[in-house]
PDB file of C-alpha atoms in Angstrom:
ATOM      1  CA  MET A 307      27.927   2.132 -25.561  1.00 45.00           C
ATOM      2  CA  PRO A 308      28.087  -0.387 -22.712  1.00 56.00           C
ATOM      3  CA  LYS A 309      27.477   1.183 -19.334  1.00 77.00           C
ATOM      4  CA  THR A 310      29.090   0.436 -15.984  1.00 84.00           C
ATOM      5  CA  THR A 311      27.067   1.380 -12.924  1.00 88.00           C
ATOM      6  CA  ARG A 312      28.983   1.838  -9.669  1.00 89.00           C
ATOM      7  CA  LEU A 313      27.323   1.130  -6.338  1.00 87.00           C
ATOM      8  CA  VAL A 314      29.449   2.499  -3.483  1.00 88.00           C
ATOM      9  CA  GLY A 315      28.806   2.383   0.234  1.00 81.00           C
ATOM     10  CA  PRO A 316      30.083   0.966   3.542  1.00 79.00           C
ATOM     11  CA  PRO A 317      28.822  -2.339   5.004  1.00 78.00           C
ATOM     12  CA  GLY A 318      25.217  -2.277   6.177  1.00 77.00           C
ATOM     13  CA  THR A 319      23.927   0.214   3.610  1.00 81.00           C
ATOM     14  CA  GLY A 320      21.931  -2.300   1.579  1.00 82.00           C
ATOM     15  CA  LYS A 321      24.304  -3.001  -1.314  1.00 85.00           C
ATOM     16  CA  THR A 322      23.542  -6.736  -1.287  1.00 84.00           C
ATOM     17  CA  THR A 323      19.795  -6.108  -1.346  1.00 87.00           C
ATOM     18  CA  LYS A 324      20.221  -3.664  -4.231  1.00 90.00           C
ATOM     19  CA  LEU A 325      22.408  -6.104  -6.173  1.00 90.00           C
ATOM     20  CA  THR A 326      19.847  -8.850  -5.634  1.00 90.00           C
ATOM     21  CA  THR A 327      17.138  -6.648  -7.133  1.00 91.00           C
ATOM     22  CA  TRP A 328      19.426  -5.783 -10.054  1.00 90.00           C
ATOM     23  CA  ALA A 329      20.202  -9.463 -10.654  1.00 91.00           C
ATOM     24  CA  ARG A 330      16.516 -10.396 -10.633  1.00 92.00           C
ATOM     25  CA  ASN A 331      15.586  -7.611 -13.062  1.00 94.00           C
ATOM     26  CA  LEU A 332      18.531  -8.298 -15.373  1.00 94.00           C
ATOM     27  CA  GLY A 333      17.627 -11.984 -15.386  1.00 94.00           C
ATOM     28  CA  ILE A 334      14.128 -11.073 -16.538  1.00 94.00           C
ATOM     29  CA  LYS A 335      15.457  -8.733 -19.229  1.00 94.00           C
ATOM     30  CA  TYR A 336      18.328 -10.808 -20.658  1.00 95.00           C
ATOM     31  CA  GLY A 337      17.548 -14.309 -19.368  1.00 95.00           C
ATOM     32  CA  PRO A 338      18.912 -15.737 -16.088  1.00 94.00           C
ATOM     33  CA  GLU A 339      21.648 -17.685 -17.873  1.00 94.00           C
ATOM     34  CA  SER A 340      22.979 -14.430 -19.382  1.00 96.00           C
ATOM     35  CA  VAL A 341      23.802 -12.758 -16.055  1.00 96.00           C
ATOM     36  CA  MET A 342      27.097 -13.307 -14.240  1.00 95.00           C
ATOM     37  CA  ILE A 343      27.515 -12.658 -10.508  1.00 93.00           C
ATOM     38  CA  CYS A 344      31.006 -12.584  -9.042  1.00 93.00           C
ATOM     39  CA  SER A 345      32.661 -11.672  -5.773  1.00 91.00           C
ATOM     40  CA  LEU A 346      35.923 -12.452  -3.993  1.00 88.00           C
ATOM     41  CA  THR A 347      34.448 -15.677  -2.625  1.00 86.00           C
ATOM     42  CA  ARG A 348      31.746 -17.989  -3.944  1.00 85.00           C
ATOM     43  CA  THR A 349      29.907 -17.663  -0.620  1.00 86.00           C
ATOM     44  CA  ALA A 350      29.671 -13.887  -1.016  1.00 85.00           C
ATOM     45  CA  ALA A 351      28.459 -14.208  -4.609  1.00 85.00           C
ATOM     46  CA  LYS A 352      25.804 -16.748  -3.583  1.00 85.00           C
ATOM     47  CA  GLU A 353      24.541 -14.292  -0.964  1.00 84.00           C
ATOM     48  CA  ILE A 354      23.424 -12.092  -3.849  1.00 84.00           C
ATOM     49  CA  ALA A 355      22.125 -14.879  -6.071  1.00 78.00           C
ATOM     50  CA  GLY A 356      20.461 -16.895  -3.330  1.00 76.00           C
ATOM     51  CA  ARG A 357      17.552 -14.513  -2.822  1.00 68.00           C
ATOM     52  CA  ASP A 358      15.175 -15.795  -5.451  1.00 79.00           C
ATOM     53  CA  THR A 359      16.909 -14.161  -8.414  1.00 86.00           C
ATOM     54  CA  GLY A 360      16.640 -17.200 -10.673  1.00 89.00           C
ATOM     55  CA  ILE A 361      20.302 -16.874 -11.727  1.00 91.00           C
ATOM     56  CA  PRO A 362      21.744 -20.386 -12.334  1.00 92.00           C
ATOM     57  CA  ASP A 363      24.310 -21.676  -9.856  1.00 89.00           C
ATOM     58  CA  THR A 364      26.877 -22.026 -12.646  1.00 90.00           C
ATOM     59  CA  ASN A 365      26.699 -18.260 -13.242  1.00 93.00           C
ATOM     60  CA  VAL A 366      27.657 -17.479  -9.637  1.00 92.00           C
ATOM     61  CA  GLY A 367      31.192 -17.550  -8.229  1.00 92.00           C
ATOM     62  CA  THR A 368      34.587 -15.890  -8.127  1.00 94.00           C
ATOM     63  CA  LEU A 369      35.989 -14.029 -11.119  1.00 95.00           C
ATOM     64  CA  HIS A 370      38.670 -16.737 -11.379  1.00 94.00           C
ATOM     65  CA  ALA A 371      35.981 -19.408 -11.695  1.00 94.00           C
ATOM     66  CA  HIS A 372      34.127 -17.469 -14.397  1.00 95.00           C
ATOM     67  CA  ALA A 373      37.368 -16.890 -16.296  1.00 95.00           C
ATOM     68  CA  PHE A 374      38.342 -20.557 -16.079  1.00 95.00           C
ATOM     69  CA  ARG A 375      34.910 -21.695 -17.252  1.00 93.00           C
ATOM     70  CA  ALA A 376      34.989 -19.293 -20.213  1.00 93.00           C
ATOM     71  CA  MET A 377      38.545 -20.309 -21.118  1.00 92.00           C
ATOM     72  CA  ASN A 378      37.708 -24.017 -20.938  1.00 92.00           C
ATOM     73  CA  ALA A 379      34.856 -23.523 -23.367  1.00 90.00           C
ATOM     74  CA  VAL A 380      37.468 -22.469 -25.928  1.00 87.00           C
ATOM     75  CA  SER A 381      40.602 -24.357 -24.852  1.00 88.00           C
ATOM     76  CA  PRO A 382      40.203 -26.912 -22.023  1.00 91.00           C
ATOM     77  CA  ARG A 383      42.992 -26.927 -19.434  1.00 94.00           C
ATOM     78  CA  LYS A 384      43.762 -28.611 -16.125  1.00 94.00           C
ATOM     79  CA  VAL A 385      44.376 -26.577 -12.988  1.00 95.00           C
ATOM     80  CA  PHE A 386      47.933 -26.830 -11.665  1.00 96.00           C
ATOM     81  CA  GLY A 387      47.908 -27.472  -7.945  1.00 90.00           C
ATOM     82  CA  THR A 388      47.671 -31.123  -6.962  1.00 94.00           C
ATOM     83  CA  LYS A 389      50.424 -32.868  -5.027  1.00 93.00           C
ATOM     84  CA  LYS A 390      51.234 -34.897  -8.155  1.00 96.00           C
ATOM     85  CA  HIS A 391      51.557 -31.754 -10.290  1.00 96.00           C
ATOM     86  CA  ILE A 392      53.975 -30.221  -7.799  1.00 96.00           C
ATOM     87  CA  GLU A 393      56.036 -33.396  -7.628  1.00 96.00           C
ATOM     88  CA  GLU A 394      56.242 -33.520 -11.438  1.00 97.00           C
ATOM     89  CA  PHE A 395      57.346 -29.876 -11.591  1.00 97.00           C
ATOM     90  CA  ASN A 396      59.985 -30.454  -8.904  1.00 97.00           C
ATOM     91  CA  GLU A 397      61.430 -33.338 -10.943  1.00 97.00           C
ATOM     92  CA  ILE A 398      62.477 -30.888 -13.677  1.00 97.00           C
ATOM     93  CA  ALA A 399      63.148 -27.821 -11.510  1.00 97.00           C
ATOM     94  CA  PRO A 400      66.494 -26.943  -9.938  1.00 97.00           C
ATOM     95  CA  ARG A 401      66.479 -27.173  -6.157  1.00 96.00           C
ATOM     96  CA  LYS A 402      66.200 -23.395  -5.743  1.00 96.00           C
ATOM     97  CA  PHE A 403      62.847 -23.438  -7.568  1.00 97.00           C
ATOM     98  CA  GLU A 404      61.224 -26.481  -5.966  1.00 96.00           C
ATOM     99  CA  LEU A 405      57.686 -25.872  -4.732  1.00 96.00           C
ATOM    100  CA  SER A 406      55.848 -27.117  -1.669  1.00 93.00           C
ATOM    101  CA  GLU A 407      52.108 -27.753  -1.437  1.00 88.00           C
ATOM    102  CA  SER A 408      51.826 -24.295   0.152  1.00 83.00           C
ATOM    103  CA  ALA A 409      52.614 -22.771  -3.245  1.00 81.00           C
ATOM    104  CA  THR A 410      49.065 -23.394  -4.468  1.00 79.00           C
ATOM    105  CA  ASN A 411      47.254 -23.035  -1.145  1.00 72.00           C
ATOM    106  CA  LYS A 412      45.132 -19.878  -1.334  1.00 63.00           C
ATOM    107  CA  GLU A 413      43.718 -20.177   2.171  1.00 56.00           C
ATOM    108  CA  GLU A 414      44.331 -17.270   4.513  1.00 50.00           C
ATOM    109  CA  GLY A 415      47.378 -17.803   6.680  1.00 53.00           C
ATOM    110  CA  SER A 416      49.195 -20.162   4.302  1.00 61.00           C
ATOM    111  CA  ARG A 417      52.925 -19.432   4.172  1.00 70.00           C
ATOM    112  CA  ALA A 418      55.659 -19.931   1.611  1.00 71.00           C
ATOM    113  CA  LYS A 419      57.951 -22.787   2.675  1.00 88.00           C
ATOM    114  CA  THR A 420      60.604 -22.907  -0.052  1.00 94.00           C
ATOM    115  CA  ASN A 421      62.478 -20.372  -2.125  1.00 95.00           C
ATOM    116  CA  GLY A 422      60.392 -21.528  -5.100  1.00 95.00           C
ATOM    117  CA  ASP A 423      57.216 -20.743  -3.139  1.00 94.00           C
ATOM    118  CA  ARG A 424      58.506 -17.267  -2.345  1.00 94.00           C
ATOM    119  CA  VAL A 425      59.520 -16.552  -5.929  1.00 96.00           C
ATOM    120  CA  LYS A 426      56.151 -17.755  -7.253  1.00 95.00           C
ATOM    121  CA  GLU A 427      54.324 -15.677  -4.643  1.00 94.00           C
ATOM    122  CA  LYS A 428      56.288 -12.583  -5.654  1.00 95.00           C
ATOM    123  CA  ILE A 429      55.589 -13.178  -9.356  1.00 97.00           C
ATOM    124  CA  ASP A 430      51.872 -13.739  -8.740  1.00 96.00           C
ATOM    125  CA  LEU A 431      51.701 -10.473  -6.814  1.00 96.00           C
ATOM    126  CA  ARG A 432      53.432  -8.512  -9.569  1.00 97.00           C
ATOM    127  CA  ILE A 433      51.145 -10.002 -12.220  1.00 97.00           C
ATOM    128  CA  ALA A 434      48.091  -9.191 -10.079  1.00 97.00           C
ATOM    129  CA  ARG A 435      49.354  -5.603  -9.882  1.00 97.00           C
ATOM    130  CA  MET A 436      50.096  -5.681 -13.634  1.00 97.00           C
ATOM    131  CA  GLN A 437      53.750  -4.904 -13.015  1.00 97.00           C
ATOM    132  CA  PRO A 438      56.631  -6.275 -15.133  1.00 96.00           C
ATOM    133  CA  ILE A 439      58.720  -9.234 -13.980  1.00 96.00           C
ATOM    134  CA  GLU A 440      62.197  -7.749 -13.748  1.00 94.00           C
ATOM    135  CA  ALA A 441      64.439  -9.755 -11.388  1.00 95.00           C
ATOM    136  CA  ASP A 442      66.598 -12.362 -13.158  1.00 97.00           C
ATOM    137  CA  GLU A 443      65.640 -15.099 -10.695  1.00 97.00           C
ATOM    138  CA  ASP A 444      61.950 -14.327 -11.136  1.00 97.00           C
ATOM    139  CA  ARG A 445      62.211 -14.394 -14.930  1.00 97.00           C
ATOM    140  CA  GLU A 446      64.136 -17.687 -14.821  1.00 98.00           C
ATOM    141  CA  PHE A 447      61.490 -19.305 -12.615  1.00 98.00           C
ATOM    142  CA  MET A 448      58.638 -17.927 -14.690  1.00 97.00           C
ATOM    143  CA  SER A 449      60.121 -19.303 -17.917  1.00 97.00           C
ATOM    144  CA  LEU A 450      60.512 -22.781 -16.425  1.00 98.00           C
ATOM    145  CA  TYR A 451      57.118 -22.767 -14.714  1.00 98.00           C
ATOM    146  CA  SER A 452      55.261 -21.441 -17.780  1.00 97.00           C
ATOM    147  CA  SER A 453      56.903 -24.020 -20.060  1.00 98.00           C
ATOM    148  CA  PHE A 454      55.921 -26.819 -17.677  1.00 98.00           C
ATOM    149  CA  LYS A 455      52.286 -25.697 -17.563  1.00 97.00           C
ATOM    150  CA  THR A 456      52.068 -25.268 -21.326  1.00 96.00           C
ATOM    151  CA  ALA A 457      53.577 -28.694 -21.990  1.00 97.00           C
ATOM    152  CA  ASN A 458      51.057 -30.307 -19.649  1.00 97.00           C
ATOM    153  CA  GLY A 459      47.975 -28.315 -20.637  1.00 96.00           C
ATOM    154  CA  MET A 460      47.732 -26.586 -17.261  1.00 96.00           C
ATOM    155  CA  VAL A 461      46.929 -23.170 -15.864  1.00 96.00           C
ATOM    156  CA  ASP A 462      47.081 -21.777 -12.349  1.00 96.00           C
ATOM    157  CA  PHE A 463      44.772 -19.237 -10.707  1.00 93.00           C
ATOM    158  CA  THR A 464      46.743 -16.247 -11.981  1.00 95.00           C
ATOM    159  CA  ASP A 465      46.700 -17.634 -15.531  1.00 96.00           C
ATOM    160  CA  MET A 466      42.902 -17.803 -15.459  1.00 96.00           C
ATOM    161  CA  LEU A 467      42.735 -14.021 -15.266  1.00 96.00           C
ATOM    162  CA  THR A 468      45.585 -13.281 -17.666  1.00 96.00           C
ATOM    163  CA  TYR A 469      44.034 -15.574 -20.286  1.00 95.00           C
ATOM    164  CA  ALA A 470      40.648 -13.925 -19.748  1.00 95.00           C
ATOM    165  CA  LEU A 471      42.203 -10.510 -20.279  1.00 96.00           C
ATOM    166  CA  GLU A 472      44.219 -11.491 -23.319  1.00 95.00           C
ATOM    167  CA  SER A 473      42.137 -14.112 -25.104  1.00 93.00           C
ATOM    168  CA  VAL A 474      38.654 -14.742 -23.674  1.00 92.00           C
ATOM    169  CA  ASP A 475      35.589 -12.701 -24.576  1.00 93.00           C
ATOM    170  CA  CYS A 476      32.812 -12.127 -22.064  1.00 94.00           C
ATOM    171  CA  PRO A 477      30.367 -15.063 -22.229  1.00 93.00           C
ATOM    172  CA  TYR A 478      27.524 -13.136 -20.551  1.00 95.00           C
ATOM    173  CA  GLU A 479      25.154 -10.282 -21.385  1.00 95.00           C
ATOM    174  CA  TYR A 480      25.551  -8.573 -18.013  1.00 96.00           C
ATOM    175  CA  VAL A 481      28.153  -8.603 -15.251  1.00 96.00           C
ATOM    176  CA  ILE A 482      27.500  -8.027 -11.547  1.00 94.00           C
ATOM    177  CA  ALA A 483      30.689  -7.675  -9.470  1.00 94.00           C
ATOM    178  CA  ASP A 484      30.688  -7.236  -5.690  1.00 92.00           C
ATOM    179  CA  GLU A 485      33.480  -6.379  -3.195  1.00 91.00           C
ATOM    180  CA  ALA A 486      35.219  -4.450  -5.954  1.00 90.00           C
ATOM    181  CA  GLN A 487      37.277  -2.406  -3.485  1.00 90.00           C
ATOM    182  CA  ASP A 488      39.443  -5.498  -2.922  1.00 92.00           C
ATOM    183  CA  TYR A 489      39.981  -6.449  -6.567  1.00 94.00           C
ATOM    184  CA  SER A 490      43.528  -6.466  -7.915  1.00 96.00           C
ATOM    185  CA  ALA A 491      44.530  -4.377 -10.917  1.00 97.00           C
ATOM    186  CA  LEU A 492      44.342  -7.544 -13.037  1.00 97.00           C
ATOM    187  CA  GLU A 493      40.829  -8.372 -11.812  1.00 96.00           C
ATOM    188  CA  TRP A 494      39.720  -4.805 -12.548  1.00 94.00           C
ATOM    189  CA  ALA A 495      41.170  -5.085 -16.047  1.00 96.00           C
ATOM    190  CA  VAL A 496      39.141  -8.244 -16.729  1.00 96.00           C
ATOM    191  CA  ILE A 497      35.958  -6.622 -15.382  1.00 95.00           C
ATOM    192  CA  ARG A 498      36.531  -3.542 -17.566  1.00 93.00           C
ATOM    193  CA  LYS A 499      37.167  -5.640 -20.670  1.00 95.00           C
ATOM    194  CA  TRP A 500      34.134  -7.864 -20.146  1.00 95.00           C
ATOM    195  CA  SER A 501      31.845  -4.953 -19.301  1.00 93.00           C
ATOM    196  CA  GLN A 502      32.817  -3.316 -22.614  1.00 92.00           C
ATOM    197  CA  GLN A 503      31.985  -6.499 -24.528  1.00 94.00           C
ATOM    198  CA  CYS A 504      28.537  -7.097 -23.017  1.00 94.00           C
ATOM    199  CA  GLN A 505      25.452  -4.987 -22.362  1.00 94.00           C
ATOM    200  CA  GLY A 506      26.939  -3.542 -19.196  1.00 91.00           C
ATOM    201  CA  ALA A 507      28.032  -4.101 -15.618  1.00 94.00           C
ATOM    202  CA  VAL A 508      27.127  -3.284 -12.044  1.00 93.00           C
ATOM    203  CA  VAL A 509      30.201  -2.920  -9.834  1.00 93.00           C
ATOM    204  CA  ALA A 510      29.705  -2.614  -6.062  1.00 91.00           C
ATOM    205  CA  GLY A 511      32.118  -1.974  -3.211  1.00 89.00           C
ATOM    206  CA  ASP A 512      33.050   0.011  -0.158  1.00 87.00           C
ATOM    207  CA  ALA A 513      34.263   3.571  -0.528  1.00 70.00           C
ATOM    208  CA  ASP A 514      37.110   2.987   1.943  1.00 57.00           C
ATOM    209  CA  PRO A 515      38.788  -0.452   1.638  1.00 48.00           C
TER     210      PRO A 515
END
């Protein structure tokens, strides 16, 4: 049976050093290209991999990036989010669902500017929490937005994880996941699924988020 090892402790207790050692040893055992390292940011993931582990750069990043890469190996898609994509969506959307460029801006401090932004933000949050979409307005927007993406061969950041959970098998032999205390329910579901499909996983995080 695949095994998930949990590494729990507050900042400054050596989790990164321990994960680096794990990554190096797993790379020796399974091959560097067979080990995945993920964290909430690529910078944080590279902190683990950048200490002479031998893990390839392509195997290091956010869970979204790993999911998108694995999905594209099976069914290539574009990422919804450019100014042109938003303009094309707004051409077919009613005014109440028009999006601004803030709708796809994941940087801290970005704010919803239109009602469409706010509806999309609410839907993304409910999907991340693995909660049903219940409000009529939300369901109407989601139907329109999903149809647009499908017709144009696109996915957004939330789709990357939902596709990974529903349709993409783990492409690695071992998973190393850091900052797990801040993962959403959807991210946890992907980690659990992938860890069951491969040799195992190491999941690290703080005891008190």
